[in-house]
PDB file of C-alpha atoms and ligand atoms in Angstrom:
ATOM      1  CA  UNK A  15       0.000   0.000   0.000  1.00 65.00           C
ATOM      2  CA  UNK A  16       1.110   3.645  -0.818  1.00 87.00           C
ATOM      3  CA  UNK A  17       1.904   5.814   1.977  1.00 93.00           C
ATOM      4  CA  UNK A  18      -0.438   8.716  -0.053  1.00 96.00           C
ATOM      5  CA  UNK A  19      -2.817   9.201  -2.887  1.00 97.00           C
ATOM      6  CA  UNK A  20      -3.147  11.839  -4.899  1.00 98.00           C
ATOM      7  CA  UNK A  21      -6.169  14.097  -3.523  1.00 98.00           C
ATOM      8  CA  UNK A  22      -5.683  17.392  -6.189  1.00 98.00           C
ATOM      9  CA  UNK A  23      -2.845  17.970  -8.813  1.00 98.00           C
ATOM     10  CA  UNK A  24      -1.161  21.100  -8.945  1.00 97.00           C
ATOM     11  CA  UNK A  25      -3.364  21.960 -12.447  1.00 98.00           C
ATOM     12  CA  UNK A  26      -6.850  21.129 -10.424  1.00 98.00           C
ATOM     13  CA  UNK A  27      -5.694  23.135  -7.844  1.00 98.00           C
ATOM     14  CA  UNK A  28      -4.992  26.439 -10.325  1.00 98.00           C
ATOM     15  CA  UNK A  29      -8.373  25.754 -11.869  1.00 98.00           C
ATOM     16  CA  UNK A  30     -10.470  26.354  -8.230  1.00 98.00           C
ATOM     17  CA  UNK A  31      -7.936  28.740  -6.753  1.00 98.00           C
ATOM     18  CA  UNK A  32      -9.043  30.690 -10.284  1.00 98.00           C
ATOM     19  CA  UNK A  33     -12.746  30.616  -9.771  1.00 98.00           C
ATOM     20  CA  UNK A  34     -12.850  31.778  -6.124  1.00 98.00           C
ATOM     21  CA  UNK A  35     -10.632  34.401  -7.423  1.00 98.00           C
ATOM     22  CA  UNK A  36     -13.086  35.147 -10.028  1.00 98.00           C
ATOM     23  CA  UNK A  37     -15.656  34.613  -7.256  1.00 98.00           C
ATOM     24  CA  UNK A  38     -13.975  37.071  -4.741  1.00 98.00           C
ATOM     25  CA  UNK A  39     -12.975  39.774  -7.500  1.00 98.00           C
ATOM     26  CA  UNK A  40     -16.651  40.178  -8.181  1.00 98.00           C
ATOM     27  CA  UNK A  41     -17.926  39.873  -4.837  1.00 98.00           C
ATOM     28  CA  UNK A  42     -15.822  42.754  -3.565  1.00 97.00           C
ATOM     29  CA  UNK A  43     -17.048  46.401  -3.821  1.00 96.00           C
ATOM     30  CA  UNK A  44     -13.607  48.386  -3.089  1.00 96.00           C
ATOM     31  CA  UNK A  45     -10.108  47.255  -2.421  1.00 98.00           C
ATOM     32  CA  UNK A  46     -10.129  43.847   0.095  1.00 98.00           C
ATOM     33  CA  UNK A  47      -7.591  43.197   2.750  1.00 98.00           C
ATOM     34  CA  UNK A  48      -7.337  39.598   2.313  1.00 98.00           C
ATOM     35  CA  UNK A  49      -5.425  38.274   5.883  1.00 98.00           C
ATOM     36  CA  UNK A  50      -3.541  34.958   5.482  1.00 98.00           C
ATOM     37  CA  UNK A  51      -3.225  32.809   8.600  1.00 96.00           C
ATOM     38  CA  UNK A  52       0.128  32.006   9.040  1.00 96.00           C
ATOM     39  CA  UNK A  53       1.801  29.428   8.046  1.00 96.00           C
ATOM     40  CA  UNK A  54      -0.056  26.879   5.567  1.00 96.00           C
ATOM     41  CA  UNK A  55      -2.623  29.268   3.717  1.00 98.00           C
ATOM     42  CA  UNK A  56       0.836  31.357   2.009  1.00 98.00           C
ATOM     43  CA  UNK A  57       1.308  29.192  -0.990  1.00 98.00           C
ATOM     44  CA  UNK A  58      -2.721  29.360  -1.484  1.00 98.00           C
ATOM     45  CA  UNK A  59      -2.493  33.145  -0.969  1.00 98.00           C
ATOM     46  CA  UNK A  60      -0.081  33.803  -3.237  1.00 98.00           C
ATOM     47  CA  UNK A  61      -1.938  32.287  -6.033  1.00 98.00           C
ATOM     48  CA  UNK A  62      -5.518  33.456  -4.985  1.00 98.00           C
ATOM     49  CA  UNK A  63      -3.951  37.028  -4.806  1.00 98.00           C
ATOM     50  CA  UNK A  64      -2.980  36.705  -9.015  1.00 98.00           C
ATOM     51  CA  UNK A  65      -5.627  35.692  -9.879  1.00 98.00           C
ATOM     52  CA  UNK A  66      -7.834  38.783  -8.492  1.00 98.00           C
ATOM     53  CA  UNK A  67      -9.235  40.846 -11.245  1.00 98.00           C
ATOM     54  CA  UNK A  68      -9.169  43.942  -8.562  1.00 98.00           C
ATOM     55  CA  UNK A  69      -6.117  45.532  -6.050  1.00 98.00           C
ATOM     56  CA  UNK A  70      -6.130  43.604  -2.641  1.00 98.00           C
ATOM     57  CA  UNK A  71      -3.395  44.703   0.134  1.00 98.00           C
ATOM     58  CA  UNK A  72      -2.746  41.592   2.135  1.00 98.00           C
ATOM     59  CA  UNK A  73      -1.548  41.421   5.893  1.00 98.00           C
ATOM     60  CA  UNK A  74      -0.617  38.296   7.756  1.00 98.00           C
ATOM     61  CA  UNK A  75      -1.956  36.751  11.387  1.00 97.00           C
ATOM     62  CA  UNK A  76      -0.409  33.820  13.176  1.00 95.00           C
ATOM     63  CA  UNK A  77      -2.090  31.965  16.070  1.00 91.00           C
ATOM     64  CA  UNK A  78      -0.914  29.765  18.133  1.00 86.00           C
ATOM     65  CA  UNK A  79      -2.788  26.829  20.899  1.00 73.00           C
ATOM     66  CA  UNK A  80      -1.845  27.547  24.559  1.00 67.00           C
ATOM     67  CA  UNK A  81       0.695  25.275  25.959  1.00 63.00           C
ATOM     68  CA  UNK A  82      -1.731  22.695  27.656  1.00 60.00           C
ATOM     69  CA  UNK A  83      -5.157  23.940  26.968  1.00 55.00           C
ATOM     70  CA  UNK A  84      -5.085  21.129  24.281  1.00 57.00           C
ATOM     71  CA  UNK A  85      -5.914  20.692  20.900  1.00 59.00           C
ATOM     72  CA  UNK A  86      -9.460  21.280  20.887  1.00 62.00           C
ATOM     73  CA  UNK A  87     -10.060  23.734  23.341  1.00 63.00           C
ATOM     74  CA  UNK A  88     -10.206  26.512  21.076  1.00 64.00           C
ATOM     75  CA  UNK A  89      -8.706  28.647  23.551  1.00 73.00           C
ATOM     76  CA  UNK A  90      -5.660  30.418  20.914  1.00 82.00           C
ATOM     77  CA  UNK A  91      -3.034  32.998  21.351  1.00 89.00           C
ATOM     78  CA  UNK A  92      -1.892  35.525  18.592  1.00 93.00           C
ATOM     79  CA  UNK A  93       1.475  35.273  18.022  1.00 94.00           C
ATOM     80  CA  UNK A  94       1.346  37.562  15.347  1.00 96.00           C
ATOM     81  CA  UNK A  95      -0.785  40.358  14.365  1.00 97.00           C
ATOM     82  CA  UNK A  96      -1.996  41.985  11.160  1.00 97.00           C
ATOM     83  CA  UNK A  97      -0.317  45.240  10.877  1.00 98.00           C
ATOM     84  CA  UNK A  98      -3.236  47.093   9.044  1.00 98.00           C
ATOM     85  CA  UNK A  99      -6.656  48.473  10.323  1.00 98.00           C
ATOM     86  CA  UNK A 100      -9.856  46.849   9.393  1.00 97.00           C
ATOM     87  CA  UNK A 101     -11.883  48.767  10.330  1.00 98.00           C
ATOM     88  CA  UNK A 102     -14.132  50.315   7.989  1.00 98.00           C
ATOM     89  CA  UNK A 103     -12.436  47.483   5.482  1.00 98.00           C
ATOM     90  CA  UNK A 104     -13.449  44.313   3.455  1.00 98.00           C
ATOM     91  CA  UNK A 105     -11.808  41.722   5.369  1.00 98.00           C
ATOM     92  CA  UNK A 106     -11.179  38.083   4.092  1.00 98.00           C
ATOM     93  CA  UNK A 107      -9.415  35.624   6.051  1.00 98.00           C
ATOM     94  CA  UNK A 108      -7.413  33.112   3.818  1.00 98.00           C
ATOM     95  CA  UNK A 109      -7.353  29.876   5.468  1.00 97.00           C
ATOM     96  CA  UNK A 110      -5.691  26.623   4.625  1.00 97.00           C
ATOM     97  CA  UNK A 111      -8.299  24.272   6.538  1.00 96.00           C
ATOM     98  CA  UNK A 112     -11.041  24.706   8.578  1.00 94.00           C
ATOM     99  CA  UNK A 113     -11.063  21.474  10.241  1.00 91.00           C
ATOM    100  CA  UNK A 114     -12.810  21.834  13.781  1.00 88.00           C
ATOM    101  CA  UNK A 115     -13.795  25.883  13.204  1.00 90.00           C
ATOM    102  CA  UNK A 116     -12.353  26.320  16.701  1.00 89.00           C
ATOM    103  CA  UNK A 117      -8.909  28.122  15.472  1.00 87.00           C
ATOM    104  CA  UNK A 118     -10.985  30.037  13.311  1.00 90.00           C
ATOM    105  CA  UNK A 119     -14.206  31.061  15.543  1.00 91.00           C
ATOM    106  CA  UNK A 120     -11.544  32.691  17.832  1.00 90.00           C
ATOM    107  CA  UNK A 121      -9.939  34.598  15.208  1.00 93.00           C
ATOM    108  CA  UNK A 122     -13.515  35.642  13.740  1.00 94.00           C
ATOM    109  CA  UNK A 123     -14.425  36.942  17.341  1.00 93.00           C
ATOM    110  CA  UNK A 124     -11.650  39.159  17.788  1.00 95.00           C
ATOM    111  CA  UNK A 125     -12.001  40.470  13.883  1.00 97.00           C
ATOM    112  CA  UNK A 126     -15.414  41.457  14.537  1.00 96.00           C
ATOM    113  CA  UNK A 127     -14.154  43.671  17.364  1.00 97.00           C
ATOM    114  CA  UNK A 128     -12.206  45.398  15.126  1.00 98.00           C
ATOM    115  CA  UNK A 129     -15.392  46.874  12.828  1.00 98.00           C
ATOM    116  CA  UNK A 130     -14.398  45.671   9.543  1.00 98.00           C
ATOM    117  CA  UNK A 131     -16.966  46.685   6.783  1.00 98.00           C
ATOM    118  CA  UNK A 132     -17.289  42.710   6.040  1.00 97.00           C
ATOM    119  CA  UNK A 133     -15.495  39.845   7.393  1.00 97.00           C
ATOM    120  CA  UNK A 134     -15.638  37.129   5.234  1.00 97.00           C
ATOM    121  CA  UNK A 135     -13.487  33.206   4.876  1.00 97.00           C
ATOM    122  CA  UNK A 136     -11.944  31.686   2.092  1.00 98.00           C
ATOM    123  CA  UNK A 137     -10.617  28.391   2.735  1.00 98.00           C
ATOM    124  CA  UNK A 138      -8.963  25.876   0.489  1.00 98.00           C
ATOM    125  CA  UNK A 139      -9.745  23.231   2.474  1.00 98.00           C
ATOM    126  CA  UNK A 140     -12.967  22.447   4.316  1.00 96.00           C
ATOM    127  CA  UNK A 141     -13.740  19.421   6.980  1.00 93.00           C
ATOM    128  CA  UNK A 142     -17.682  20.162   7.176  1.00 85.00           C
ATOM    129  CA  UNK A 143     -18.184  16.458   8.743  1.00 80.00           C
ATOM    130  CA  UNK A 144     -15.286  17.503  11.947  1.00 77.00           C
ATOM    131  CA  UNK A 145     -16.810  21.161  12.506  1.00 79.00           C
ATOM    132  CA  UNK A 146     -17.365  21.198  16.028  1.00 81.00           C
ATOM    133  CA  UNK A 147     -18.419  25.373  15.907  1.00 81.00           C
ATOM    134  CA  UNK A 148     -19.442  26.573  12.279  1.00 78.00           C
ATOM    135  CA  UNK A 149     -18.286  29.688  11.212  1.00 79.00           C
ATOM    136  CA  UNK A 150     -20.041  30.565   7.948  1.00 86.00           C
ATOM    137  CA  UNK A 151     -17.418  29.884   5.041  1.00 93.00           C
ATOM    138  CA  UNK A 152     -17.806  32.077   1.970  1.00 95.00           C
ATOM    139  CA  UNK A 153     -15.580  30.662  -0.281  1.00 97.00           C
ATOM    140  CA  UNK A 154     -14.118  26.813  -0.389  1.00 97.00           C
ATOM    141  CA  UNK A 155     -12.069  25.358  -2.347  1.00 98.00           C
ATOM    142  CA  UNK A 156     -12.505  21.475  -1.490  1.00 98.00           C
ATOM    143  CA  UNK A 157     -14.150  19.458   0.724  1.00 97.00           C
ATOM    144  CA  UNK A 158     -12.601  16.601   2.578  1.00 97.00           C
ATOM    145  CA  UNK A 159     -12.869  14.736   6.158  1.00 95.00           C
ATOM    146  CA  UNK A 160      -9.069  13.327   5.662  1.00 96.00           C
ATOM    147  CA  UNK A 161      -6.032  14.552   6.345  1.00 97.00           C
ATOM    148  CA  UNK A 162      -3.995  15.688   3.498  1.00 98.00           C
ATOM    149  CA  UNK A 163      -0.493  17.291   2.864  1.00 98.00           C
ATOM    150  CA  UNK A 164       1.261  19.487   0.463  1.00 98.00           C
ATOM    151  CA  UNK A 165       0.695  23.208  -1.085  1.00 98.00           C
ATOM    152  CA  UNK A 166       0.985  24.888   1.862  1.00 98.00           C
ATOM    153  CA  UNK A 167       0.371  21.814   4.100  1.00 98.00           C
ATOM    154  CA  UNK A 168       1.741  20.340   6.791  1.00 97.00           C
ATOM    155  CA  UNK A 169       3.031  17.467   9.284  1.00 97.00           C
ATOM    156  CA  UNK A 170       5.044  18.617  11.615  1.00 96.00           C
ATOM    157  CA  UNK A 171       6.277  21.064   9.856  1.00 96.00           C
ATOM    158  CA  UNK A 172       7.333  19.257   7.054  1.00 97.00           C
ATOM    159  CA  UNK A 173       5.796  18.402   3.156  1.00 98.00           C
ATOM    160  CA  UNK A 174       4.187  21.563   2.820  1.00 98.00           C
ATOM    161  CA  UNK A 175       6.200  22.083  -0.566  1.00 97.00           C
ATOM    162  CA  UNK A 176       5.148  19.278  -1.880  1.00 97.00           C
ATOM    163  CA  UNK A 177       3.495  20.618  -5.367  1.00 97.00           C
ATOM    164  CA  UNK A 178       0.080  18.448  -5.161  1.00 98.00           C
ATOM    165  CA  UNK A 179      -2.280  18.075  -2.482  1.00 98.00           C
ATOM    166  CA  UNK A 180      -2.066  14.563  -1.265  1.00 98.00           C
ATOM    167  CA  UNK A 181      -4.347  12.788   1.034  1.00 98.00           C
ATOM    168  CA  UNK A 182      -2.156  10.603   3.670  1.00 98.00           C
ATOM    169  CA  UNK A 183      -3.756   7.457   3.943  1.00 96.00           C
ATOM    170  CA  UNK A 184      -2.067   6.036   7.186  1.00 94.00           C
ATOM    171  CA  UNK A 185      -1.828   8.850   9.480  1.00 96.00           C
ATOM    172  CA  UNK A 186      -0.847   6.859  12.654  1.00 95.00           C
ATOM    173  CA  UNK A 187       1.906   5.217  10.351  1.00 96.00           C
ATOM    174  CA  UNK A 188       3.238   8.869  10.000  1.00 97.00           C
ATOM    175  CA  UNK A 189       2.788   9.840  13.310  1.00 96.00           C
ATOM    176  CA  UNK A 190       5.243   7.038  14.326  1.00 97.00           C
ATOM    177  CA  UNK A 191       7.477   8.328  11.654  1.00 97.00           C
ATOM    178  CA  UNK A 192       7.296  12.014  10.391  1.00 97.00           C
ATOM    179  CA  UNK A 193      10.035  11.564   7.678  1.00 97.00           C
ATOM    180  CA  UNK A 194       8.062   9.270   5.989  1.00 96.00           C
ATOM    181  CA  UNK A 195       7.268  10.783   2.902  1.00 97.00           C
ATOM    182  CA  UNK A 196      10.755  12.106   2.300  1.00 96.00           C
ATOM    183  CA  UNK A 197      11.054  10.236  -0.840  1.00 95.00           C
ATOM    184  CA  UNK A 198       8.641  11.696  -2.455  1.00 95.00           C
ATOM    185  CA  UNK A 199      10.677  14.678  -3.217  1.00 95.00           C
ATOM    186  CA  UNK A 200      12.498  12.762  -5.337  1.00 91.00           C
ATOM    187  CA  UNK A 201       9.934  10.551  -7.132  1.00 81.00           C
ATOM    188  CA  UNK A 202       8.290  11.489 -10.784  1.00 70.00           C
ATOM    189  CA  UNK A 203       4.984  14.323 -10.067  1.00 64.00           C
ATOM    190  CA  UNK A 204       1.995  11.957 -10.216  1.00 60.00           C
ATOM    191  CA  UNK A 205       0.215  11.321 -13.067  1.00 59.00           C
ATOM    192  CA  UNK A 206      -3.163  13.515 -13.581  1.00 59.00           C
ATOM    193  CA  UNK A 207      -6.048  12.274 -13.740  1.00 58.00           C
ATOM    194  CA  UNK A 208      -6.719  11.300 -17.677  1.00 54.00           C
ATOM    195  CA  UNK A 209      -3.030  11.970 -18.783  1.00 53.00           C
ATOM    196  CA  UNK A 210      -1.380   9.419 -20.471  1.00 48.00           C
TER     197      UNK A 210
HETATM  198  P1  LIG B 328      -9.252  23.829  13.604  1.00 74.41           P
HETATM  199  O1  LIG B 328     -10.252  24.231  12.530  1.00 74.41           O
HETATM  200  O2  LIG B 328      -9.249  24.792  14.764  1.00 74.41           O
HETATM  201  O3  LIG B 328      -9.437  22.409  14.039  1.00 74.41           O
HETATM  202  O4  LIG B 328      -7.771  23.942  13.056  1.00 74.41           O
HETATM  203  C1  LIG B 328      -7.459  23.777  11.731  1.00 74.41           C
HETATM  204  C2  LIG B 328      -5.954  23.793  11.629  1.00 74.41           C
HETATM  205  O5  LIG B 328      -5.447  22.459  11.830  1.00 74.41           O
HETATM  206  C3  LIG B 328      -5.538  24.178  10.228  1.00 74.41           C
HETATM  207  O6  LIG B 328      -5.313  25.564  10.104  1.00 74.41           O
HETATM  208  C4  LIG B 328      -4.281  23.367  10.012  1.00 74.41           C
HETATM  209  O7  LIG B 328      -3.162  24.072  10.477  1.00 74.41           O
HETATM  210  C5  LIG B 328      -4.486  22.126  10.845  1.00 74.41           C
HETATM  211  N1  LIG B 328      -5.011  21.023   9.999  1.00 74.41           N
HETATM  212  C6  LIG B 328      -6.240  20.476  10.036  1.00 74.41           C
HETATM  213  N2  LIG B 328      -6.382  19.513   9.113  1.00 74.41           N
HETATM  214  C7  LIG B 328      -5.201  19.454   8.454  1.00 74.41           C
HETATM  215  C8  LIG B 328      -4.721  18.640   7.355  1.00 74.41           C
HETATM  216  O8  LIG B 328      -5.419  17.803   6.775  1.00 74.41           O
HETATM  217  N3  LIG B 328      -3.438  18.870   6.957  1.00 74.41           N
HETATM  218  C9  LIG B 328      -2.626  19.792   7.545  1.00 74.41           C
HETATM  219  N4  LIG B 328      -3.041  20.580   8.555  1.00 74.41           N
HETATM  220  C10 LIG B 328      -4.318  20.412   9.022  1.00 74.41           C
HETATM  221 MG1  LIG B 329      -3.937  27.002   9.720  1.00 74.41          MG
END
């Protein structure tokens, strides 16, 4: 059995990040501050943002768990904050996955506070099935329950420039080992769907 399988080539990937560009550029009724959660939604930004039809500044958060509250406890810390002011300001928060809505219910809170114009989410990934508090997405790229790495994500810190989104289909297996998928840095891009 393969450690991975392929969840979204790099060309599938281009072809949705272009329509919730489309999506967002005609959505938008003056210049957006689109704010990327730090560190897994940058490689999704920085395609989303070229493929805007309008200008969009971008600013940058990063949140981290508290030591011991635990995983799911939704009780975050920011680490780093956005630099501009929202207020008054289409916001949109460019996530790489909403998975339990807790990291990003917190983050939505203290937005609000803030008195953006809007305050909208575009995610690339989406876990609907493990949302635990719902947040209202706007924009989504795909839907999944599994747990996937590449463009922009990660394990431990690791695969997250791995061209293609790939679904890991032994996650304990990885746990146990994180270098794991080393190897496939060096192994042919997978075949796309319908290529010969
Ligand atoms: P939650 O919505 O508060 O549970 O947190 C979601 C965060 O968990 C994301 O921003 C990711 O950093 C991480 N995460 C969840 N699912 C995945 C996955 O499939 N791959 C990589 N990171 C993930
Ligand atoms: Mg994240």
């Amino acid at each position: 059995m393969s450690d991975t399988e392929l969840f979204r080539s790099q060309d599938q990937i281009q072809a949705r990040v272009k329509q919730l560009a489309q999506q967002i550029s005609s959505d938008v009724t003056e210049r957006p501050i689109l704010v990327a959660v730090l560190k897994g939604s940058v490689i999704f930004l920085a395609d989303l943002i070229r493929e805007l039809s309008v200008e969009a500044d971008i600013d940058f958060m990063s949140i981290s768990s508290y030591p011991g509250a635990g995983q799911r406890s939704g009780v975050v810390r920011i680490v780093k904050d956005m630099e501009m002011p929202v207020e008054d300001r289409e916001v949109i928060v460019v996530e790489d996955v909403v998975d339990t809505g807790l990291t990003l219910a917190f983050l939505l809170r203290n937005l609000e506070t803030r008195g953006p114009r809007t305050l909208r989410i575009c995610t690339l990934i989406n876990k609907g099935v493990r949302r635990i508090v719902e947040p209202f997405i706007h924009y989504s790229g795909f839907e999944t329950s599994e747990f996937l790495v590449g463009y922009g994500l990660d394990f431990k810190g690791r695969y997250r420039n791995l061209p293609d989104l790939l679904t890991v289909k032994d996650l304990p297996r990885l746990v146990a080992d994180p270098r794991r998928l080393e190897y496939l840095y060096s192994e042919e891009p997978a075949a796309q769907p319908g290529e010969k």
